[in-house]
XYZ file of C-alpha atoms in Angstrom:
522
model
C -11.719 32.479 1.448
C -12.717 28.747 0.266
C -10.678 26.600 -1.077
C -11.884 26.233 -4.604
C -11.350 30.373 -5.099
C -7.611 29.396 -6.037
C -5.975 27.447 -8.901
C -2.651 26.413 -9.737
C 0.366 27.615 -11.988
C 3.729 25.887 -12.263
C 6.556 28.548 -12.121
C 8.825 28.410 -15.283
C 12.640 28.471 -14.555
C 12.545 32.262 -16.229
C 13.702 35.303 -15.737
C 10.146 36.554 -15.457
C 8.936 33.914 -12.751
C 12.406 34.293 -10.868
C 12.633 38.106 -10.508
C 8.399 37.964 -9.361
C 9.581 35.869 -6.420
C 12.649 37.417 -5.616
C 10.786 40.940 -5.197
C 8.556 39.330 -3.107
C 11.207 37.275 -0.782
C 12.893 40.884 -0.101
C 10.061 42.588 1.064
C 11.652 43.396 4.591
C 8.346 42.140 6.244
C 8.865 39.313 4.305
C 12.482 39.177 5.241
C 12.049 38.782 8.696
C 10.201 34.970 8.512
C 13.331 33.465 6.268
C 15.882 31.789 7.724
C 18.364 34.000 5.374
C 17.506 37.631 6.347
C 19.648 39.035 3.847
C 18.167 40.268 0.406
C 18.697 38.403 -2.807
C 21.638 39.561 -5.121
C 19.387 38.734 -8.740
C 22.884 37.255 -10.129
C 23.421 34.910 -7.211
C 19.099 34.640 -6.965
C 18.514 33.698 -10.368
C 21.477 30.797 -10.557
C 19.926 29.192 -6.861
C 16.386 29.560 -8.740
C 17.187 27.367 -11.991
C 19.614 25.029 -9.748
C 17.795 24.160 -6.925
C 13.864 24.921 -7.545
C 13.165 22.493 -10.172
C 14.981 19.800 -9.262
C 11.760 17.237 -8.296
C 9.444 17.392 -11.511
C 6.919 15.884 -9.439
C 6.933 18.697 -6.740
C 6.913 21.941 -9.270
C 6.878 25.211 -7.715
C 3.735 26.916 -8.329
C 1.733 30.040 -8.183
C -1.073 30.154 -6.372
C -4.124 31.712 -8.654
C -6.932 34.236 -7.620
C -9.353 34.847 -10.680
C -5.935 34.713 -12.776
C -3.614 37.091 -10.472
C -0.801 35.273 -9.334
C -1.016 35.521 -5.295
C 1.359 33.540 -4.046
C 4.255 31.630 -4.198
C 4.424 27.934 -3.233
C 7.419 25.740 -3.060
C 8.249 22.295 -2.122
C 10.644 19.756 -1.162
C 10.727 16.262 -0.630
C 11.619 14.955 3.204
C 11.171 11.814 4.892
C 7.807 11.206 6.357
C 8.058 10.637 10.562
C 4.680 8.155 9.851
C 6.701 5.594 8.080
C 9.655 4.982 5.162
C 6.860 4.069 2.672
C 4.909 7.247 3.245
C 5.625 9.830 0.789
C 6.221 13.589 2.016
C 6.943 16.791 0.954
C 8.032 20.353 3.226
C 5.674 23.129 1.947
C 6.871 26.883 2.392
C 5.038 30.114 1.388
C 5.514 33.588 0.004
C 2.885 36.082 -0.351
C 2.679 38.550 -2.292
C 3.995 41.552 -0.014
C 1.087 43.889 -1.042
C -1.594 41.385 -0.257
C -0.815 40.077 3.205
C -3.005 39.740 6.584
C -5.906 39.171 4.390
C -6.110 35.422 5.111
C -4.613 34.874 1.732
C -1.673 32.155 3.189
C -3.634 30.059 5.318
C -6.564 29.280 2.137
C -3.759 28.813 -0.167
C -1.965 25.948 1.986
C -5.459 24.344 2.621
C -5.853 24.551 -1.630
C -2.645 22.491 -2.395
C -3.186 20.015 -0.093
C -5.172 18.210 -2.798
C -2.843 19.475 -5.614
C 0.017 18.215 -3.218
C -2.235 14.700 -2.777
C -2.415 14.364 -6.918
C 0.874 14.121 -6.683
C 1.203 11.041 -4.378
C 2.183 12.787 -1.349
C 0.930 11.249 2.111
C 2.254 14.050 4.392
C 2.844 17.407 4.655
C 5.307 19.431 6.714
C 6.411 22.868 7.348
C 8.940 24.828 9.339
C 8.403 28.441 10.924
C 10.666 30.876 12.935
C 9.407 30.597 16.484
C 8.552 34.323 16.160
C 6.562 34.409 13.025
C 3.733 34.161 14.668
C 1.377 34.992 11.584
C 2.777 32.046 9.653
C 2.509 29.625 12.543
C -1.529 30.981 12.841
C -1.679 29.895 9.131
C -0.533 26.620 9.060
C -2.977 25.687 11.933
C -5.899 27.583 10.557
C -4.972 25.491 7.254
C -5.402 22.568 9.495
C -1.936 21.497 10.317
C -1.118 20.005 13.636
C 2.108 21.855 15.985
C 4.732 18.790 16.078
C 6.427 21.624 18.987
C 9.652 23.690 18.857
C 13.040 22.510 18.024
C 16.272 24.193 17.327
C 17.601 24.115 13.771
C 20.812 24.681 12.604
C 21.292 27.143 9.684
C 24.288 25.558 8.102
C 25.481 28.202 5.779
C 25.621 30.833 7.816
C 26.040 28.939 11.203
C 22.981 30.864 12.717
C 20.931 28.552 15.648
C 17.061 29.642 15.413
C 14.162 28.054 17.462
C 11.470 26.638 15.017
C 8.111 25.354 15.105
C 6.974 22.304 13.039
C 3.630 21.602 11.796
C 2.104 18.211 9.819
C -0.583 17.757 8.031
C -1.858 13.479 6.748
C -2.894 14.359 3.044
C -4.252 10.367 3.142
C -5.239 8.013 6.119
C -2.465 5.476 7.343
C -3.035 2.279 7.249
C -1.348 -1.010 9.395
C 2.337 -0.851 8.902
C 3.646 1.752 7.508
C 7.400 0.639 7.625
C 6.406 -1.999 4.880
C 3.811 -4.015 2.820
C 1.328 -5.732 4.048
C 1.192 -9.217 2.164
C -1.844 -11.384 2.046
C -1.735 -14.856 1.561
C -4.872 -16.241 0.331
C -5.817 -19.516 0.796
C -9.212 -18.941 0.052
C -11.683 -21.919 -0.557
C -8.315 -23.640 -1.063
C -8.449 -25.958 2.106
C -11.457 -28.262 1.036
C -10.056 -31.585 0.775
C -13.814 -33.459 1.800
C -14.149 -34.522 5.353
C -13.546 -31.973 8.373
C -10.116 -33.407 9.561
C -8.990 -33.778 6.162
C -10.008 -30.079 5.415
C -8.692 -29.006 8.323
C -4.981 -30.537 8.214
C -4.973 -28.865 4.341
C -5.387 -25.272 5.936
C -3.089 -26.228 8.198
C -0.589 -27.271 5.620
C -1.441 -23.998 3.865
C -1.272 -22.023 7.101
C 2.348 -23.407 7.361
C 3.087 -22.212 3.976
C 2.285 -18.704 4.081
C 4.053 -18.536 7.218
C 6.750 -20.153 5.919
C 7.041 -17.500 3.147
C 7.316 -14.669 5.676
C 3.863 -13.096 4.388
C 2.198 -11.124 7.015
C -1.364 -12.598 6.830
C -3.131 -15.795 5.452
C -6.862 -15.420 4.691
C -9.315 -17.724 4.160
C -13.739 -16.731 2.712
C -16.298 -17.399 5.710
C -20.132 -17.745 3.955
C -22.987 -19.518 3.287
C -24.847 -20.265 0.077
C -28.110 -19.173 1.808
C -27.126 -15.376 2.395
C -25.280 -15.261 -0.206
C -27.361 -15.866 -3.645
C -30.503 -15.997 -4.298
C -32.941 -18.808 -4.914
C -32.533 -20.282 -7.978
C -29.187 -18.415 -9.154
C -28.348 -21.354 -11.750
C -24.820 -22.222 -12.918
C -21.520 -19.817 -13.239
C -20.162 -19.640 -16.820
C -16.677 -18.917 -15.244
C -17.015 -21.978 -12.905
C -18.663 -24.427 -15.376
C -16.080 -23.662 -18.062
C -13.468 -24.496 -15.315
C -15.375 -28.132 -15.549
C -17.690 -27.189 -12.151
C -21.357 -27.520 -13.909
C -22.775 -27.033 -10.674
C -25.801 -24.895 -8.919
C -23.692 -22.118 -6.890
C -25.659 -22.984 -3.987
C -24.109 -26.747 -4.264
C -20.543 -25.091 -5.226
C -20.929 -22.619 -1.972
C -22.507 -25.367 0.054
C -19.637 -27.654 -0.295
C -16.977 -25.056 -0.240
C -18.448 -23.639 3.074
C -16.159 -23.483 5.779
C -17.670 -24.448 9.084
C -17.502 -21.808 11.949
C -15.731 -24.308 14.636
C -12.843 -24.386 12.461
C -12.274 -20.404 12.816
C -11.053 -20.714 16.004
C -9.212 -23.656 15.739
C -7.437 -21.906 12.661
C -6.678 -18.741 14.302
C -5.061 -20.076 16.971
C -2.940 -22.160 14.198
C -2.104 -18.766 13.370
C -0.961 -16.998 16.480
C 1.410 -20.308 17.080
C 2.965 -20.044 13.723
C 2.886 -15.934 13.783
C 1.427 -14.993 10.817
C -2.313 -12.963 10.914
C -5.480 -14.769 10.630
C -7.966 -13.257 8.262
C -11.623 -14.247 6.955
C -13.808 -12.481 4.213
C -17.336 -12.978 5.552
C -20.023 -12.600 2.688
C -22.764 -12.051 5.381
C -23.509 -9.922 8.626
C -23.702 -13.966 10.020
C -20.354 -14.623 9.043
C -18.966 -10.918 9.668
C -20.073 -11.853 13.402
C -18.525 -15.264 13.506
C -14.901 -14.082 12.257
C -15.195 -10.487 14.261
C -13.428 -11.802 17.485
C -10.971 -14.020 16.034
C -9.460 -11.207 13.233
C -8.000 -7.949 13.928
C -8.175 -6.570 10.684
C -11.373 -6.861 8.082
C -11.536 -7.979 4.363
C -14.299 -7.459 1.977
C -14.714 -8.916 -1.321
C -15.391 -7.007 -4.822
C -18.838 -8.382 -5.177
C -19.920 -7.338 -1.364
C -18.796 -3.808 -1.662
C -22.081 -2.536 -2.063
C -23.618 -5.049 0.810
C -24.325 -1.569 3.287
C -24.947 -4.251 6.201
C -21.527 -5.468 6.182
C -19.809 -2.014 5.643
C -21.330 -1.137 8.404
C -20.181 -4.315 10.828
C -16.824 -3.477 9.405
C -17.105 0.648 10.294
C -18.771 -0.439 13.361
C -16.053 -2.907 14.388
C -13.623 -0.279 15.039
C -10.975 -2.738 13.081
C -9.016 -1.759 9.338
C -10.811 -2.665 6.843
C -9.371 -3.813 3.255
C -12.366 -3.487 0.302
C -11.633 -5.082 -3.208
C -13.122 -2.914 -6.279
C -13.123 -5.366 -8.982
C -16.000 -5.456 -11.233
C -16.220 -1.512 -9.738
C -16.655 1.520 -11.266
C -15.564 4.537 -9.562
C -18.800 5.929 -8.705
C -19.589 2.459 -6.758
C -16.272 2.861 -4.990
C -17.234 6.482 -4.065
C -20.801 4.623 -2.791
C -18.789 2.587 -0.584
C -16.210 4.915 0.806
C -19.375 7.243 1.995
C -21.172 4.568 3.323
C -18.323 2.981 5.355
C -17.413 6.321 6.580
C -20.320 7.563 7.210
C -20.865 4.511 9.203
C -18.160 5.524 11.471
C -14.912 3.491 9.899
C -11.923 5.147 9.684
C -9.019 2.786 8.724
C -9.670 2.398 4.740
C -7.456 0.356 2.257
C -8.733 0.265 -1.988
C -7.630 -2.838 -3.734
C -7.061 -2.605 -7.187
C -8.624 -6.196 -8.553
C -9.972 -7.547 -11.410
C -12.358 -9.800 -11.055
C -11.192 -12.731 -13.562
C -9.483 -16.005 -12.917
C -6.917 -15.983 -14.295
C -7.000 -12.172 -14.790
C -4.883 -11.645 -18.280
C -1.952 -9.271 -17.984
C -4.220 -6.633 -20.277
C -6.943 -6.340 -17.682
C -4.922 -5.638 -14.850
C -5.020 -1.762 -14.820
C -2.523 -0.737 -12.232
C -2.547 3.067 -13.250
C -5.630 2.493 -10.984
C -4.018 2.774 -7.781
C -2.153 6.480 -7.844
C -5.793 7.388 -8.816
C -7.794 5.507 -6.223
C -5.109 7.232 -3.519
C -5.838 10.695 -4.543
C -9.805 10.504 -5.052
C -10.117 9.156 -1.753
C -7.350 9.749 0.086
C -6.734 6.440 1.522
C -4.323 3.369 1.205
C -3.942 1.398 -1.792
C -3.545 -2.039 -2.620
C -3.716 -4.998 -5.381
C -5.575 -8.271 -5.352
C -3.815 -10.071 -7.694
C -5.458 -12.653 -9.972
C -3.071 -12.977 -12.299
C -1.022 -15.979 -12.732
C 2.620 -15.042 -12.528
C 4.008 -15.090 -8.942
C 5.428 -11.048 -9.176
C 5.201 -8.965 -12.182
C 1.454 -7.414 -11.117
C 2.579 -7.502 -7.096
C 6.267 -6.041 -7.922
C 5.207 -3.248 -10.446
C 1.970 -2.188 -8.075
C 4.522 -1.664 -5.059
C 6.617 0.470 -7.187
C 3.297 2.643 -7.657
C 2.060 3.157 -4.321
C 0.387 -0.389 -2.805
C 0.474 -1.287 0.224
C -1.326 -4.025 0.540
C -0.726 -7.128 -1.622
C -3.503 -10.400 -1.748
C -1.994 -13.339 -3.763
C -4.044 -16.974 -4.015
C -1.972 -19.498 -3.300
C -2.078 -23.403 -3.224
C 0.240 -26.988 -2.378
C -0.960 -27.610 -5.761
C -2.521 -26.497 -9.268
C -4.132 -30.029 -9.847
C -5.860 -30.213 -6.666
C -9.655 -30.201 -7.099
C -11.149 -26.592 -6.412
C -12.276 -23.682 -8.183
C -9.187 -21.500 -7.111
C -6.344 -23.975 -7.044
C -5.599 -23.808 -11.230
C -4.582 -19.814 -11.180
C -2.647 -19.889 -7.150
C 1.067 -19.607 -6.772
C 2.724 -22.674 -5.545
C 4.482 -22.171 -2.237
C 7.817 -21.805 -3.928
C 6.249 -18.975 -6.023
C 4.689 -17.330 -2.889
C 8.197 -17.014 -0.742
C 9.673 -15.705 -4.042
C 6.931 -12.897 -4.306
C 7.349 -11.944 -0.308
C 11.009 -11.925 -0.616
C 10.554 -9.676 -3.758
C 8.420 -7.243 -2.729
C 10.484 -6.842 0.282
C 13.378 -6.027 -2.308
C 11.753 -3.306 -3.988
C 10.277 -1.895 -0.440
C 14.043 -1.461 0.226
C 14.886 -0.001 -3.682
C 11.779 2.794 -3.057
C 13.729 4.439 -0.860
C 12.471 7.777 0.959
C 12.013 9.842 -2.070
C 14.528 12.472 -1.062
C 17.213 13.156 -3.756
C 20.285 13.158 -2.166
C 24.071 11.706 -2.296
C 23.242 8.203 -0.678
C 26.430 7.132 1.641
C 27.125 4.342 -0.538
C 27.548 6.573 -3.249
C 30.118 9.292 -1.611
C 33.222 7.704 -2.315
C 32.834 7.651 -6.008
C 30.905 10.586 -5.620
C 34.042 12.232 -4.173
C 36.263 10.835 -6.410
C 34.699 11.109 -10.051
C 32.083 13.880 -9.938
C 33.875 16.579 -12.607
C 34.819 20.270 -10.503
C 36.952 22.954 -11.887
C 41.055 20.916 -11.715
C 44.362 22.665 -12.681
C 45.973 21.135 -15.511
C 49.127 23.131 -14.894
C 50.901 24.495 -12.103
C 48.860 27.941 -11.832
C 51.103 30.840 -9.547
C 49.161 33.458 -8.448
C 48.493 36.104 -10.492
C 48.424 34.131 -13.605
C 45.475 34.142 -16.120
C 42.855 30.810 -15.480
C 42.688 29.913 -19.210
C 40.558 26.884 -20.087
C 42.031 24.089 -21.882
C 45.532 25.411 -20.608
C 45.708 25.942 -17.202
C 42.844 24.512 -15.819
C 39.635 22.067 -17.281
C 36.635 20.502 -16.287
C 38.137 16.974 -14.974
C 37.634 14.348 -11.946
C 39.187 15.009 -9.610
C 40.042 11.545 -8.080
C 42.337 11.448 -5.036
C 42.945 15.333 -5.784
C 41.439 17.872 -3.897
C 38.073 18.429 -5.816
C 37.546 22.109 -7.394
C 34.604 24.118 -7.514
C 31.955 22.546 -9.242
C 31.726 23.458 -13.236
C 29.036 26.045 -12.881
C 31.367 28.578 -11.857
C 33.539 28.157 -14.835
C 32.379 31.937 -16.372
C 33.592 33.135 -12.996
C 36.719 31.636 -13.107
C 37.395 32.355 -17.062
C 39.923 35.116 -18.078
C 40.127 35.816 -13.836
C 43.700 35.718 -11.975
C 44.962 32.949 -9.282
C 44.558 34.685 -5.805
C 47.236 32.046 -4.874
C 49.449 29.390 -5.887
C 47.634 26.142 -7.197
C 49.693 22.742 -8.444
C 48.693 20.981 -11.194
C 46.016 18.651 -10.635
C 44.201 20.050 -7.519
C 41.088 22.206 -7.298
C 40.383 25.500 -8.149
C 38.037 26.826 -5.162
C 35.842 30.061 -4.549
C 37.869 32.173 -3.434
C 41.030 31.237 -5.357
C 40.095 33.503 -8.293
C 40.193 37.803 -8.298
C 36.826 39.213 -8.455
């Protein structure tokens, strides 16, 4: 069945929704591919359905749609990705509806909410089946997941061992490192001082600055007036009203960085150990920075130069493409062409092309939407002024890739000097970003270990007030409250307090310690 046959529903945490899936989870043929073989109690079933399925608003259970029939039953839970700390990931598991099975159903429904699953900023997709479900495990690979083998999993409630098979599927390309950022330090036109061992000692200088600041690359712009305007192509506004009232062939011409100096600057590079980079602005200068750069950068205004997305597809290397001064359907233009060209590796950087770019123009909600239409990495070149409001608030929404201009200093002659970060400002961004790489965390909600002690001692359970002797009435506000426990043995946790209420002690209990399952008459 294709893909676009089914639509989405979010499950409400009602009586309605709950009892539809619970029928369906104790079909006995359905029974047989849970871990928990048992039936559902509705009771029991209906509290695990409003306590534990909703708990991730941005992972909703859902109902999978056929021409308005609900079909299906989807839910999922967030896990660690294996493909890096920064990659977001979800486990997907699926429930049929009993009465429409071995029709195919399952597998078209997985392959639907992979892109509902991708809105949603997930990266990569998992799922677990009992080695002997073989119908499931046929599903998940017709859906297009890839085996990860057989393991053996523990069931903890019920201390069962099973044999499972795991399956992933990559909702969006990776990209370089996924363990981290990838920070860009751009030096840009930024080393022209006038005189070649004068301009080379200043990208020197700034090549020992970005290293310096721990940022993973420093990049400098490879081109040539001659393929890169036109005849004739006058004055910039932007440039003359930063005081350069100059033909952009004379700006380019002077600004052009020779091609010895690419090797002499890589190897810079590799001494200090940060990555060289280059933007070429030509199919000349894409071939005179190839060998010396393991990873390609195109600029906003080349995106739609086909001859260099090409070089760059061709090249085998990542490629990083700016989008300011985009709109989406030129981005889509691009993304076609450089695939269709053969590259693979893809990063988006959000950018706006002003300099200074004002705080208003910046448009970060960009990114989670440049992820999900094309499935690939995101990033942020960041013309703005302040060293890490713009870097530090895009990391927090999915880049992975940050480009910063930097410079020694803002008064140096230059058309990018005036809007750089000083090196001072630069260390400060790496060393931020690499604080909120740590904050992200893995995206699974769960009781960190720096939290358990407190967690232990002040999370409010079910704790006698009074000594309770068995047989006697639990009474609340008498015998027993909802309390922390501290150094006391916690209780059960508050939810059972309509169990507990008006029930007798199965045993004796001293004031101040926990009332248990299992300590009350049913």
């Amino acid at each position: 069945m294709p893909e676009n046959q089914y639509s989405f529903e979010l499950a409400r945490p009602i009586e309605r929704d709950a009892k539809l899936v619970m029928t369906w989870r104790n079909d006995p043929g359905t029974l047989q591919m849970f871990y928990h073989r048992e039936p559902k109690v509705w009771e029991s079933f209906f509290r695990e359905f409003l306590d534990s399925y909703f708990n991730d608003p941005n992972l909703p259970p859902v109902f999978a749609l056929d021409n308005g029939k609900r079909v299906a039953f989807l839910r999922f839970l967030p896990v660690p990705s294996l493909y890096g700390r920064l990659r977001a990931a979800c486990d997907i598991s699926i429930n049929v509806d009993p009465a429409l099975r071995n029709r195919g159903i399952g597998s078209a429904v997985i392959e639907a909410s992979k892109s509902f699953l991708r809105d949603r900023g997930v990266d990569d997709l998992y799922a677990e089946v009992r080695v002997e479900n073989e119908g499931s495990r046929k599903a998940f690979i017709k859906a297009g997941f890839a085996p990860l083998g057989e393991c053996e999993k523990l069931i903890e409630d019920t201390g069962e061992k099973c044999r499972i098979c795991r399956f992933h599927a990559a909702l969006t390309k990776r990209f370089l490192k996924e363990d981290g950022v990838f920070i860009i330090a751009e030096a840009g036109s930024n080393w022209r001082m006038g005189g070649l061992k004068r301009d080379s000692a200043m990208a020197k200088a700034l090549i020992d600055v970005a290293a310096e600041s721990r940022a993973d690359a420093v990049k400098f712009q490879t081109y040539r007036p001659e393929t890169t305007y036109a005849q004739g192509a006058g004055e910039s506004e932007y440039l003359a009203e930063a005081g350069y009232r100059q033909d952009i062939h004379e700006i380019f011409a002077d600004l052009a960085m020779p091609y010895e100096m690419i090797p002499e600057l890589a190897a810079y590079c590799a001494e200090k150990g940060i990555e060289f980079m280059s933007t070429p602005f030509s199919t000349q200068d894409f071939a005179a920075i190839d060998p010396f750069v393991k990873i390609h950068k195109i600029a906003s205004y080349e995106l739609s130069h086909v001859r260099l997305l090409e070089a760059a597809a061709k090249s085998g290397k990542p490629l990083i493409l700016s989008t300011g001064a985009c709109a989406g359907k030129d981005i889509a233009w691009a993304v076609n062409a450089y695939i269709a060209a053969g590259g693979d590796e893809l990063c988006l950087m959000q950018c706006t092309a002003k300099y200074p770019a004002p705080s208003s123009t910046m448009n970060l909600k960009t990114l989670p939407w440049l992820k999900s239409r094309f499935g690939v990495c995101v990033g942020l070149s960041d013309h703005s002024r302040h060293p890490t409001f713009a870097p530090l608030a895009a990391v927090g929404m999915g880049a992975r890739v940050i480009e910063k201009h930097f410079t020694l200093d803002n008064r140096l002659p230059g058309p990018d000097h005036a809007f750089a970060v000083l090196p001072g400002e630069l260390k400060e961004m790496v060393e931020g970003v690499r604080e909120v790489e740590k904050m992200l965390g893995d995206g699974v909600k769960e009781i960190k270990e720096a939290e358990k002690e407190l967690a232990d001692f002040a999370r409010r359970a079910l704790q006698a007030t009074a000594d309770i002797q068995k047989g006697d009435v639990f009474a609340e506000g008498q015998n027993f409250d909802i309390l922390r426990p501290g150094k006391r043995k916690p209780g059960a946790h508050p939810r059972h307090i309509h169990s507990v209420q008006g029930k007798r002690a199965a045993r004796d209990i001293p004031a101040g310690d926990g009332i248990r399952p299992g300590d009350w008459e049913e």
